[in-house]
CSV table of N, CA and C in Angstrom, one decimal:
chain,number,residue,atom,x,y,z
C,27,MET,N,-20.1,-3.4,4.3
C,27,MET,CA,-20.9,-2.1,4.4
C,27,MET,C,-21.8,-2.1,3.2
C,28,THR,N,-23.0,-1.7,3.4
C,28,THR,CA,-24.0,-1.5,2.4
C,28,THR,C,-24.3,0.0,2.3
C,29,ASN,N,-25.0,0.4,1.2
C,29,ASN,CA,-25.4,1.8,1.1
C,29,ASN,C,-26.4,2.2,2.3
C,30,ALA,N,-27.1,1.2,2.9
C,30,ALA,CA,-28.0,1.5,3.9
C,30,ALA,C,-27.3,1.8,5.2
C,31,GLU,N,-26.1,1.5,5.4
C,31,GLU,CA,-25.3,1.8,6.6
C,31,GLU,C,-24.3,2.8,6.4
C,32,PRO,N,-24.6,4.1,6.7
C,32,PRO,CA,-23.5,5.1,6.5
C,32,PRO,C,-22.3,4.9,7.4
C,33,MET,N,-21.2,5.2,6.8
C,33,MET,CA,-19.9,5.1,7.6
C,33,MET,C,-19.9,6.0,8.7
C,34,ASP,N,-19.4,5.6,9.9
C,34,ASP,CA,-19.2,6.5,11.0
C,34,ASP,C,-17.9,7.2,10.8
C,35,ARG,N,-18.0,8.3,10.1
C,35,ARG,CA,-16.8,9.1,9.8
C,35,ARG,C,-16.1,9.7,11.1
C,36,GLN,N,-16.9,10.0,12.1
C,36,GLN,CA,-16.4,10.6,13.3
C,36,GLN,C,-15.5,9.6,14.0
C,37,ALA,N,-15.8,8.3,13.9
C,37,ALA,CA,-15.0,7.3,14.5
C,37,ALA,C,-13.6,7.2,13.8
C,38,VAL,N,-13.6,7.4,12.5
C,38,VAL,CA,-12.4,7.4,11.8
C,38,VAL,C,-11.6,8.6,12.1
C,39,TYR,N,-12.2,9.8,12.2
C,39,TYR,CA,-11.5,11.0,12.6
C,39,TYR,C,-10.9,10.8,13.9
C,40,ASP,N,-11.7,10.3,14.9
C,40,ASP,CA,-11.2,10.0,16.2
C,40,ASP,C,-10.0,9.1,16.2
C,41,ASP,N,-10.1,8.0,15.4
C,41,ASP,CA,-8.9,7.1,15.4
C,41,ASP,C,-7.7,7.8,14.8
C,42,TYR,N,-7.8,8.6,13.8
C,42,TYR,CA,-6.7,9.3,13.2
C,42,TYR,C,-6.1,10.3,14.3
C,43,ALA,N,-7.0,11.0,15.0
C,43,ALA,CA,-6.5,11.9,16.1
C,43,ALA,C,-5.7,11.1,17.2
C,44,ARG,N,-6.3,10.0,17.6
C,44,ARG,CA,-5.6,9.2,18.6
C,44,ARG,C,-4.3,8.7,18.1
C,45,ALA,N,-4.2,8.2,16.9
C,45,ALA,CA,-2.9,7.7,16.3
C,45,ALA,C,-1.9,8.9,16.2
C,46,ARG,N,-2.4,10.0,15.8
C,46,ARG,CA,-1.5,11.2,15.7
C,46,ARG,C,-1.0,11.6,17.0
C,47,GLN,N,-1.8,11.6,18.1
C,47,GLN,CA,-1.3,11.9,19.4
C,47,GLN,C,-0.3,10.8,19.9
C,48,THR,N,-0.6,9.6,19.7
C,48,THR,CA,0.3,8.5,20.1
C,48,THR,C,1.6,8.6,19.3
C,49,PHE,N,1.5,8.9,18.0
C,49,PHE,CA,2.8,9.0,17.2
C,49,PHE,C,3.7,10.1,17.7
C,50,HIS,N,3.1,11.2,18.0
C,50,HIS,CA,3.9,12.4,18.6
C,50,HIS,C,4.4,12.0,19.9
C,51,ARG,N,3.7,11.4,20.8
C,51,ARG,CA,4.1,11.0,22.1
C,51,ARG,C,5.3,10.0,22.0
C,52,LEU,N,5.2,9.0,21.1
C,52,LEU,CA,6.3,8.1,20.8
C,52,LEU,C,7.5,8.8,20.4
C,53,LEU,N,7.4,9.7,19.4
C,53,LEU,CA,8.6,10.4,18.9
C,53,LEU,C,9.2,11.3,20.0
C,54,ALA,N,8.4,12.0,20.7
C,54,ALA,CA,8.9,12.9,21.7
C,54,ALA,C,9.6,12.2,22.9
C,55,GLY,N,9.1,11.0,23.2
C,55,GLY,CA,9.7,10.2,24.3
C,55,GLY,C,10.9,9.3,24.0
C,56,ALA,N,11.2,9.2,22.7
C,56,ALA,CA,12.2,8.3,22.2
C,56,ALA,C,13.6,8.9,22.2
C,57,SER,N,14.6,8.3,22.8
C,57,SER,CA,15.9,8.8,22.7
C,57,SER,C,16.6,8.2,21.4
C,58,LYS,N,17.7,8.6,21.1
C,58,LYS,CA,18.5,8.1,19.9
C,58,LYS,C,18.7,6.6,20.1
C,59,ASP,N,19.0,6.2,21.3
C,59,ASP,CA,19.2,4.7,21.6
C,59,ASP,C,17.9,4.0,21.4
C,60,ASP,N,16.8,4.6,21.9
C,60,ASP,CA,15.4,3.9,21.7
C,60,ASP,C,15.1,3.7,20.3
C,61,LEU,N,15.4,4.7,19.5
C,61,LEU,CA,15.1,4.7,18.0
C,61,LEU,C,15.9,3.6,17.3
C,62,ALA,N,17.1,3.4,17.8
C,62,ALA,CA,18.1,2.4,17.2
C,62,ALA,C,17.8,1.0,17.7
C,63,ARG,N,17.0,0.8,18.7
C,63,ARG,CA,16.8,-0.5,19.3
C,63,ARG,C,15.9,-1.4,18.3
C,64,PRO,N,16.2,-2.7,18.3
C,64,PRO,CA,15.4,-3.6,17.4
C,64,PRO,C,14.0,-3.7,18.0
C,65,THR,N,13.0,-4.0,17.1
C,65,THR,CA,11.6,-4.2,17.5
C,65,THR,C,11.3,-5.6,17.7
C,66,ARG,N,10.1,-5.8,18.2
C,66,ARG,CA,9.6,-7.2,18.4
C,66,ARG,C,9.1,-7.8,17.1
C,67,SER,N,9.5,-8.9,16.7
C,67,SER,CA,9.0,-9.7,15.6
C,67,SER,C,9.1,-9.0,14.2
C,68,THR,N,10.1,-8.1,14.1
C,68,THR,CA,10.4,-7.5,12.8
C,68,THR,C,11.9,-7.4,12.7
C,69,LYS,N,12.4,-7.1,11.5
C,69,LYS,CA,13.8,-6.9,11.3
C,69,LYS,C,14.2,-5.4,11.4
C,70,TRP,N,13.2,-4.6,11.7
C,70,TRP,CA,13.5,-3.1,11.7
C,70,TRP,C,13.9,-2.6,13.1
C,71,THR,N,14.4,-1.4,13.1
C,71,THR,CA,14.6,-0.7,14.4
C,71,THR,C,13.3,0.0,14.7
C,72,ASN,N,13.3,0.6,15.9
C,72,ASN,CA,12.1,1.3,16.3
C,72,ASN,C,11.8,2.5,15.3
C,73,GLN,N,12.9,3.2,14.9
C,73,GLN,CA,12.7,4.3,14.0
C,73,GLN,C,12.2,3.9,12.7
C,74,GLN,N,12.7,2.8,12.2
C,74,GLN,CA,12.3,2.2,10.9
C,74,GLN,C,10.8,1.8,11.0
C,75,LEU,N,10.4,1.2,12.1
C,75,LEU,CA,9.0,0.8,12.2
C,75,LEU,C,8.1,2.0,12.4
C,76,LEU,N,8.6,3.0,13.1
C,76,LEU,CA,7.7,4.2,13.2
C,76,LEU,C,7.5,4.8,11.8
C,77,TRP,N,8.5,4.8,11.0
C,77,TRP,CA,8.3,5.3,9.6
C,77,TRP,C,7.3,4.4,8.8
C,78,HIS,N,7.5,3.1,9.0
C,78,HIS,CA,6.5,2.2,8.4
C,78,HIS,C,5.1,2.4,8.8
C,79,MET,N,4.9,2.8,10.1
C,79,MET,CA,3.6,3.1,10.6
C,79,MET,C,3.0,4.4,9.9
C,80,LEU,N,3.9,5.3,9.8
C,80,LEU,CA,3.5,6.6,9.0
C,80,LEU,C,3.2,6.2,7.6
C,81,PHE,N,4.0,5.4,7.0
C,81,PHE,CA,3.8,5.0,5.6
C,81,PHE,C,2.4,4.3,5.4
C,82,GLY,N,1.9,3.6,6.4
C,82,GLY,CA,0.6,3.0,6.3
C,82,GLY,C,-0.5,4.0,6.0
C,83,TYR,N,-0.3,5.2,6.5
C,83,TYR,CA,-1.2,6.3,6.2
C,83,TYR,C,-0.9,6.9,4.8
C,84,MET,N,0.3,7.0,4.5
C,84,MET,CA,0.7,7.6,3.2
C,84,MET,C,0.2,6.7,2.0
C,85,VAL,N,0.3,5.4,2.2
C,85,VAL,CA,-0.1,4.5,1.1
C,85,VAL,C,-1.6,4.6,0.8
C,86,VAL,N,-2.4,5.0,1.8
C,86,VAL,CA,-3.8,5.0,1.6
C,86,VAL,C,-4.2,6.0,0.4
C,87,ARG,N,-3.4,7.0,0.3
C,87,ARG,CA,-3.7,8.0,-0.8
C,87,ARG,C,-3.7,7.2,-2.2
C,88,ALA,N,-2.7,6.3,-2.4
C,88,ALA,CA,-2.7,5.6,-3.6
C,88,ALA,C,-3.8,4.5,-3.7
C,89,LEU,N,-4.1,3.9,-2.6
C,89,LEU,CA,-5.2,3.0,-2.5
C,89,LEU,C,-6.5,3.6,-2.8
C,90,LEU,N,-6.7,4.8,-2.4
C,90,LEU,CA,-8.0,5.5,-2.8
C,90,LEU,C,-8.1,5.7,-4.3
C,91,ILE,N,-7.0,6.0,-5.0
C,91,ILE,CA,-7.1,6.1,-6.4
C,91,ILE,C,-7.5,4.8,-7.0
C,92,LEU,N,-6.8,3.7,-6.6
C,92,LEU,CA,-7.1,2.3,-7.1
C,92,LEU,C,-8.6,2.0,-6.9
C,93,VAL,N,-9.2,2.3,-5.7
C,93,VAL,CA,-10.6,2.0,-5.5
C,93,VAL,C,-11.5,2.8,-6.4
C,94,ARG,N,-11.1,4.0,-6.7
C,94,ARG,CA,-11.9,4.9,-7.5
C,94,ARG,C,-11.9,4.3,-9.0
C,95,VAL,N,-10.8,3.8,-9.4
C,95,VAL,CA,-10.7,3.2,-10.8
C,95,VAL,C,-11.4,1.9,-10.8
C,96,PHE,N,-10.9,0.9,-10.0
C,96,PHE,CA,-11.4,-0.4,-10.0
C,96,PHE,C,-12.9,-0.6,-9.5
C,97,GLY,N,-13.3,0.3,-8.7
C,97,GLY,CA,-14.6,0.3,-8.1
C,97,GLY,C,-15.7,0.6,-9.2
C,98,ARG,N,-15.3,1.1,-10.3
C,98,ARG,CA,-16.2,1.4,-11.4
C,98,ARG,C,-16.1,0.4,-12.5
C,99,LEU,N,-15.2,-0.5,-12.4
C,99,LEU,CA,-15.0,-1.6,-13.4
C,99,LEU,C,-15.7,-2.9,-12.9
C,100,PRO,N,-15.9,-3.8,-13.8
C,100,PRO,CA,-16.4,-5.1,-13.3
C,100,PRO,C,-15.4,-5.7,-12.3
C,101,ARG,N,-16.0,-6.4,-11.3
C,101,ARG,CA,-15.2,-6.9,-10.2
C,101,ARG,C,-14.1,-7.9,-10.7
C,102,ARG,N,-14.3,-8.5,-11.8
C,102,ARG,CA,-13.2,-9.5,-12.2
C,102,ARG,C,-11.9,-8.7,-12.6
C,103,ALA,N,-12.0,-7.4,-12.9
C,103,ALA,CA,-10.8,-6.7,-13.2
C,103,ALA,C,-9.9,-6.5,-12.0
C,104,SER,N,-10.6,-6.1,-10.9
C,104,SER,CA,-9.7,-6.0,-9.6
C,104,SER,C,-9.3,-7.4,-9.1
C,105,LYS,N,-10.1,-8.4,-9.4
C,105,LYS,CA,-9.8,-9.7,-8.9
C,105,LYS,C,-8.5,-10.2,-9.7
C,106,MET,N,-8.4,-9.9,-11.0
C,106,MET,CA,-7.2,-10.3,-11.7
C,106,MET,C,-6.0,-9.4,-11.3
C,107,PHE,N,-6.2,-8.1,-11.0
C,107,PHE,CA,-5.2,-7.3,-10.5
C,107,PHE,C,-4.6,-7.8,-9.2
C,108,ALA,N,-5.5,-8.1,-8.3
C,108,ALA,CA,-5.1,-8.7,-7.0
C,108,ALA,C,-4.3,-10.0,-7.1
C,109,ARG,N,-4.7,-10.8,-8.1
C,109,ARG,CA,-3.9,-12.0,-8.3
C,109,ARG,C,-2.5,-11.7,-8.8
C,110,VAL,N,-2.4,-10.8,-9.7
C,110,VAL,CA,-1.1,-10.4,-10.2
C,110,VAL,C,-0.2,-9.9,-9.0
C,111,LEU,N,-0.8,-9.0,-8.2
C,111,LEU,CA,-0.1,-8.5,-7.0
C,111,LEU,C,0.3,-9.6,-6.0
C,112,ASN,N,-0.6,-10.5,-5.8
C,112,ASN,CA,-0.3,-11.6,-4.9
C,112,ASN,C,0.9,-12.4,-5.4
C,113,ALA,N,0.9,-12.6,-6.7
C,113,ALA,CA,2.0,-13.3,-7.3
C,113,ALA,C,3.4,-12.6,-7.2
C,114,ALA,N,3.3,-11.3,-6.9
C,114,ALA,CA,4.5,-10.5,-6.8
C,114,ALA,C,4.8,-10.2,-5.3
C,115,THR,N,4.3,-11.1,-4.4
C,115,THR,CA,4.5,-10.8,-3.0
C,115,THR,C,5.9,-10.8,-2.5
C,116,VAL,N,6.8,-11.7,-3.1
C,116,VAL,CA,8.2,-11.7,-2.7
C,116,VAL,C,8.9,-10.4,-3.0
C,117,ALA,N,8.6,-9.8,-4.1
C,117,ALA,CA,9.2,-8.5,-4.5
C,117,ALA,C,8.6,-7.4,-3.6
C,118,PHE,N,7.3,-7.5,-3.4
C,118,PHE,CA,6.7,-6.5,-2.5
C,118,PHE,C,7.3,-6.6,-1.1
C,119,ASP,N,7.5,-7.8,-0.5
C,119,ASP,CA,8.0,-7.9,0.8
C,119,ASP,C,9.4,-7.3,0.9
C,120,LEU,N,10.2,-7.5,-0.1
C,120,LEU,CA,11.6,-6.9,-0.2
C,120,LEU,C,11.5,-5.3,-0.2
C,121,VAL,N,10.7,-4.8,-1.0
C,121,VAL,CA,10.5,-3.3,-1.1
C,121,VAL,C,9.9,-2.8,0.2
C,122,ASN,N,9.0,-3.5,0.8
C,122,ASN,CA,8.3,-3.1,2.0
C,122,ASN,C,9.3,-3.1,3.2
C,123,TYR,N,10.3,-4.0,3.1
C,123,TYR,CA,11.3,-4.0,4.2
C,123,TYR,C,12.4,-2.9,3.9
C,124,LEU,N,12.9,-2.8,2.7
C,124,LEU,CA,13.9,-1.8,2.4
C,124,LEU,C,13.5,-0.4,2.5
C,125,GLY,N,12.2,-0.1,2.2
C,125,GLY,CA,11.7,1.2,2.2
C,125,GLY,C,12.0,2.0,3.5
C,126,PRO,N,11.6,1.4,4.6
C,126,PRO,CA,11.9,2.1,5.9
C,126,PRO,C,13.4,2.2,6.2
C,127,CYS,N,14.2,1.2,5.7
C,127,CYS,CA,15.6,1.3,6.0
C,127,CYS,C,16.2,2.5,5.3
C,128,GLY,N,15.8,2.9,4.1
C,128,GLY,CA,16.2,4.0,3.4
C,128,GLY,C,15.5,5.3,3.9
C,129,ALA,N,14.3,5.2,4.2
C,129,ALA,CA,13.5,6.4,4.5
C,129,ALA,C,14.0,7.1,5.7
C,130,VAL,N,14.5,6.4,6.7
C,130,VAL,CA,14.9,7.0,8.0
C,130,VAL,C,16.2,7.8,7.8
C,131,THR,N,16.9,7.6,6.7
C,131,THR,CA,18.0,8.5,6.4
C,131,THR,C,17.6,9.9,6.0
C,132,VAL,N,16.3,10.0,5.6
C,132,VAL,CA,15.8,11.3,5.1
C,132,VAL,C,14.8,11.8,6.2
C,133,PHE,N,14.0,10.9,6.7
C,133,PHE,CA,12.9,11.3,7.6
C,133,PHE,C,13.4,11.1,9.1
C,134,ASN,N,13.8,12.2,9.7
C,134,ASN,CA,14.2,12.1,11.1
C,134,ASN,C,12.8,12.2,11.9
C,135,PRO,N,12.9,12.1,13.2
C,135,PRO,CA,11.6,12.1,14.0
C,135,PRO,C,10.8,13.4,13.8
C,136,ARG,N,11.5,14.5,13.7
C,136,ARG,CA,10.7,15.8,13.5
C,136,ARG,C,10.0,15.8,12.2
C,137,ARG,N,10.7,15.3,11.1
C,137,ARG,CA,10.0,15.3,9.8
C,137,ARG,C,8.9,14.2,9.8
C,138,MET,N,9.1,13.1,10.5
C,138,MET,CA,8.1,12.1,10.5
C,138,MET,C,6.8,12.6,11.2
C,139,GLY,N,7.0,13.4,12.3
C,139,GLY,CA,5.8,13.9,13.0
C,139,GLY,C,5.1,14.9,12.1
C,140,ALA,N,5.8,15.8,11.4
C,140,ALA,CA,5.1,16.7,10.5
C,140,ALA,C,4.4,16.0,9.3
C,141,ALA,N,5.1,15.0,8.8
C,141,ALA,CA,4.4,14.2,7.7
C,141,ALA,C,3.2,13.5,8.2
C,142,PHE,N,3.2,13.0,9.4
C,142,PHE,CA,2.1,12.3,10.0
C,142,PHE,C,0.9,13.3,10.1
C,143,ASP,N,1.1,14.5,10.5
C,143,ASP,CA,0.1,15.5,10.6
C,143,ASP,C,-0.5,15.8,9.3
C,144,ARG,N,0.4,16.0,8.3
C,144,ARG,CA,-0.1,16.3,6.9
C,144,ARG,C,-0.9,15.2,6.3
C,145,VAL,N,-0.4,14.0,6.4
C,145,VAL,CA,-1.1,12.9,5.7
C,145,VAL,C,-2.5,12.6,6.4
C,146,THR,N,-2.5,12.6,7.7
C,146,THR,CA,-3.8,12.3,8.4
C,146,THR,C,-4.8,13.5,8.2
C,147,GLY,N,-4.3,14.7,8.1
C,147,GLY,CA,-5.2,15.8,7.8
C,147,GLY,C,-5.7,15.7,6.4
C,148,SER,N,-4.9,15.4,5.5
C,148,SER,CA,-5.3,15.2,4.1
C,148,SER,C,-6.4,14.1,4.0
C,149,LEU,N,-6.2,13.0,4.7
C,149,LEU,CA,-7.1,11.9,4.6
C,149,LEU,C,-8.5,12.3,5.3
C,150,GLN,N,-8.4,13.1,6.3
C,150,GLN,CA,-9.6,13.5,7.0
C,150,GLN,C,-10.4,14.4,6.0
C,151,ARG,N,-9.7,15.3,5.3
C,151,ARG,CA,-10.4,16.2,4.4
C,151,ARG,C,-11.0,15.4,3.2
C,152,ARG,N,-10.3,14.5,2.8
C,152,ARG,CA,-10.8,13.6,1.7
C,152,ARG,C,-12.0,12.8,2.1
C,153,LEU,N,-12.0,12.3,3.3
C,153,LEU,CA,-13.1,11.5,3.8
C,153,LEU,C,-14.3,12.4,4.0
C,154,ALA,N,-14.1,13.6,4.4
C,154,ALA,CA,-15.3,14.5,4.6
C,154,ALA,C,-16.0,14.8,3.3
C,155,ALA,N,-15.3,14.7,2.2
C,155,ALA,CA,-15.8,15.0,0.9
C,155,ALA,C,-16.4,13.8,0.2
C,156,GLU,N,-16.2,12.6,0.7
C,156,GLU,CA,-16.7,11.4,0.0
C,156,GLU,C,-18.2,11.3,0.2
C,157,SER,N,-18.8,10.8,-0.9
C,157,SER,CA,-20.3,10.4,-0.8
C,157,SER,C,-20.4,9.0,-0.3
C,158,GLU,N,-21.6,8.7,0.2
C,158,GLU,CA,-21.8,7.4,0.8
C,158,GLU,C,-21.7,6.3,-0.4
C,159,THR,N,-22.1,6.7,-1.6
C,159,THR,CA,-22.0,5.8,-2.7
C,159,THR,C,-20.6,5.5,-3.0
C,160,ASP,N,-19.7,6.5,-3.0
C,160,ASP,CA,-18.3,6.3,-3.2
C,160,ASP,C,-17.7,5.4,-2.1
C,161,LEU,N,-18.1,5.7,-0.9
C,161,LEU,CA,-17.5,4.9,0.2
C,161,LEU,C,-17.9,3.4,0.2
C,162,ALA,N,-19.0,3.1,-0.5
C,162,ALA,CA,-19.5,1.7,-0.7
C,162,ALA,C,-18.8,1.0,-1.9
C,163,ARG,N,-18.1,1.8,-2.7
C,163,ARG,CA,-17.4,1.1,-3.9
C,163,ARG,C,-16.2,0.4,-3.3
C,164,GLY,N,-15.8,-0.7,-4.0
C,164,GLY,CA,-14.7,-1.4,-3.6
C,164,GLY,C,-14.0,-2.2,-4.7
C,165,MET,N,-13.0,-3.0,-4.2
C,165,MET,CA,-12.2,-3.8,-5.2
C,165,MET,C,-11.6,-4.9,-4.4
C,166,HIS,N,-11.0,-5.9,-5.2
C,166,HIS,CA,-10.3,-7.0,-4.6
C,166,HIS,C,-8.9,-6.5,-4.3
C,167,TYR,N,-8.3,-7.1,-3.2
C,167,TYR,CA,-6.9,-6.7,-2.8
C,167,TYR,C,-6.0,-7.9,-2.7
C,168,PRO,N,-4.7,-7.7,-2.7
C,168,PRO,CA,-3.8,-8.8,-2.6
C,168,PRO,C,-3.7,-9.2,-1.1
C,169,VAL,N,-4.4,-10.2,-0.7
C,169,VAL,CA,-4.4,-10.6,0.7
C,169,VAL,C,-3.1,-11.1,1.3
C,170,ARG,N,-2.2,-11.4,0.4
C,170,ARG,CA,-0.8,-11.9,0.9
C,170,ARG,C,0.1,-10.7,1.2
C,171,TRP,N,-0.3,-9.5,0.9
C,171,TRP,CA,0.5,-8.3,1.1
C,171,TRP,C,0.4,-7.7,2.5
C,172,ASP,N,-0.7,-7.9,3.2
C,172,ASP,CA,-0.9,-7.3,4.5
C,172,ASP,C,-2.0,-8.0,5.2
C,173,PRO,N,-1.8,-8.3,6.5
C,173,PRO,CA,-2.8,-9.1,7.3
C,173,PRO,C,-4.2,-8.3,7.4
C,174,PHE,N,-4.2,-7.0,7.1
C,174,PHE,CA,-5.4,-6.3,7.2
C,174,PHE,C,-6.1,-6.1,5.9
C,175,PHE,N,-5.5,-6.6,4.8
C,175,PHE,CA,-6.2,-6.6,3.5
C,175,PHE,C,-7.2,-7.8,3.4
C,176,LYS,N,-8.4,-7.5,3.1
C,176,LYS,CA,-9.4,-8.5,2.9
C,176,LYS,C,-9.5,-8.7,1.4
C,177,ASP,N,-10.1,-9.8,1.0
C,177,ASP,CA,-10.2,-10.1,-0.4
C,177,ASP,C,-10.9,-9.0,-1.1
C,178,PHE,N,-12.0,-8.4,-0.5
C,178,PHE,CA,-12.7,-7.3,-1.1
C,178,PHE,C,-12.8,-6.2,-0.1
C,179,MET,N,-12.4,-5.0,-0.4
C,179,MET,CA,-12.5,-3.9,0.5
C,179,MET,C,-13.2,-2.7,-0.1
C,180,THR,N,-14.0,-2.0,0.6
C,180,THR,CA,-14.6,-0.8,0.1
C,180,THR,C,-13.7,0.4,0.4
C,181,LEU,N,-14.1,1.5,-0.1
C,181,LEU,CA,-13.4,2.8,0.1
C,181,LEU,C,-13.4,3.1,1.6
C,182,ALA,N,-14.6,2.8,2.3
C,182,ALA,CA,-14.7,3.0,3.7
C,182,ALA,C,-13.7,2.1,4.4
C,183,ASP,N,-13.5,0.9,4.0
C,183,ASP,CA,-12.5,0.0,4.6
C,183,ASP,C,-11.1,0.5,4.5
C,184,ILE,N,-10.8,1.1,3.4
C,184,ILE,CA,-9.5,1.7,3.1
C,184,ILE,C,-9.2,2.9,4.1
C,185,TYR,N,-10.2,3.7,4.3
C,185,TYR,CA,-10.0,4.8,5.3
C,185,TYR,C,-9.8,4.3,6.7
C,186,ARG,N,-10.3,3.1,7.0
C,186,ARG,CA,-10.1,2.5,8.4
C,186,ARG,C,-8.7,1.7,8.4
C,187,TYR,N,-8.2,1.3,7.3
C,187,TYR,CA,-7.0,0.4,7.3
C,187,TYR,C,-5.8,1.0,8.0
C,188,PRO,N,-5.4,2.3,7.7
C,188,PRO,CA,-4.1,2.7,8.3
C,188,PRO,C,-4.1,2.7,9.8
C,189,THR,N,-5.2,2.9,10.5
C,189,THR,CA,-5.1,2.8,11.9
C,189,THR,C,-5.0,1.4,12.5
C,190,GLN,N,-5.6,0.5,11.8
C,190,GLN,CA,-5.5,-0.9,12.1
C,190,GLN,C,-4.0,-1.3,12.0
C,191,HIS,N,-3.4,-0.9,10.9
C,191,HIS,CA,-2.0,-1.2,10.6
C,191,HIS,C,-1.1,-0.5,11.7
C,192,PHE,N,-1.4,0.7,12.0
C,192,PHE,CA,-0.7,1.5,13.1
C,192,PHE,C,-0.8,0.8,14.4
C,193,ASP,N,-2.0,0.4,14.8
C,193,ASP,CA,-2.2,-0.2,16.2
C,193,ASP,C,-1.4,-1.6,16.2
C,194,PHE,N,-1.4,-2.3,15.2
C,194,PHE,CA,-0.7,-3.6,15.1
C,194,PHE,C,0.8,-3.4,15.3
C,195,HIS,N,1.4,-2.5,14.6
C,195,HIS,CA,2.8,-2.2,14.7
C,195,HIS,C,3.2,-1.5,16.0
C,196,HIS,N,2.3,-0.7,16.5
C,196,HIS,CA,2.6,0.0,17.8
C,196,HIS,C,3.0,-1.1,18.9
C,197,ARG,N,2.3,-2.2,18.9
C,197,ARG,CA,2.6,-3.3,19.8
C,197,ARG,C,4.0,-3.9,19.6
C,198,GLN,N,4.6,-3.7,18.5
C,198,GLN,CA,5.9,-4.3,18.2
C,198,GLN,C,7.1,-3.3,18.5
C,199,LEU,N,6.8,-2.1,18.9
C,199,LEU,CA,7.8,-1.2,19.3
C,199,LEU,C,8.4,-1.6,20.6
C,200,THR,N,9.7,-1.3,20.8
C,200,THR,CA,10.4,-1.6,22.0
C,200,THR,C,11.0,-0.3,22.7
C,201,LEU,N,10.2,0.8,22.5
C,201,LEU,CA,10.6,2.0,23.1
C,201,LEU,C,10.5,1.9,24.7
C,202,ARG,N,11.1,2.8,25.4
C,202,ARG,CA,10.9,2.9,26.8
C,202,ARG,C,9.5,2.8,27.2
C,203,ARG,N,9.2,2.3,28.3
C,203,ARG,CA,7.8,2.1,28.8
C,203,ARG,C,7.0,3.4,28.8
C,204,ASP,N,7.7,4.5,29.2
C,204,ASP,CA,6.9,5.8,29.3
C,204,ASP,C,6.6,6.4,28.0
C,205,SER,N,7.4,6.2,27.0
C,205,SER,CA,7.1,6.7,25.6
C,205,SER,C,6.2,5.8,24.8
C,206,ALA,N,6.2,4.5,25.2
C,206,ALA,CA,5.3,3.6,24.4
C,206,ALA,C,3.9,3.5,25.1
C,207,GLY,N,3.8,4.1,26.2
C,207,GLY,CA,2.4,4.2,26.8
C,207,GLY,C,2.0,2.9,27.4
C,208,GLY,N,2.9,2.1,27.8
C,208,GLY,CA,2.4,0.8,28.4
C,208,GLY,C,3.4,-0.1,28.8
């Protein structure tokens, strides 16, 4: 993205609304057995993966802070930071796996739905207040941490990230056909 190409904020708002609607439909249609069922290609249950999908939006708040800091520094600073984080991928993967395992003991489906609404609403309000200059700022990211992290991402990319993450993991759920929407 360049300064000459304004971000399509409405497309991001629409994606958040679609994800929010999908998330609530998934939670409403899932039985206790559905939530306990293993997922496709992960070691999580459906409930744990749903929480991880929610967490994808939650983590964006921290990523926004990082971009604001590193986006004002020379690019080599974020490049070094990304290298350090890439070197810690094994530890990250363990925490990334264990987080949802513990979180679902606190976040039941009702609380997950309410948290999803709060975090997407907060991200929408923040996006509405961003300047085009700020949306064009960026930094290097640890590409080994997530398949949707690119070597260099702008603030606009970070606002788009959680829905890419959500859509990817949505396909790994093994909820009943009617609650999974397909």
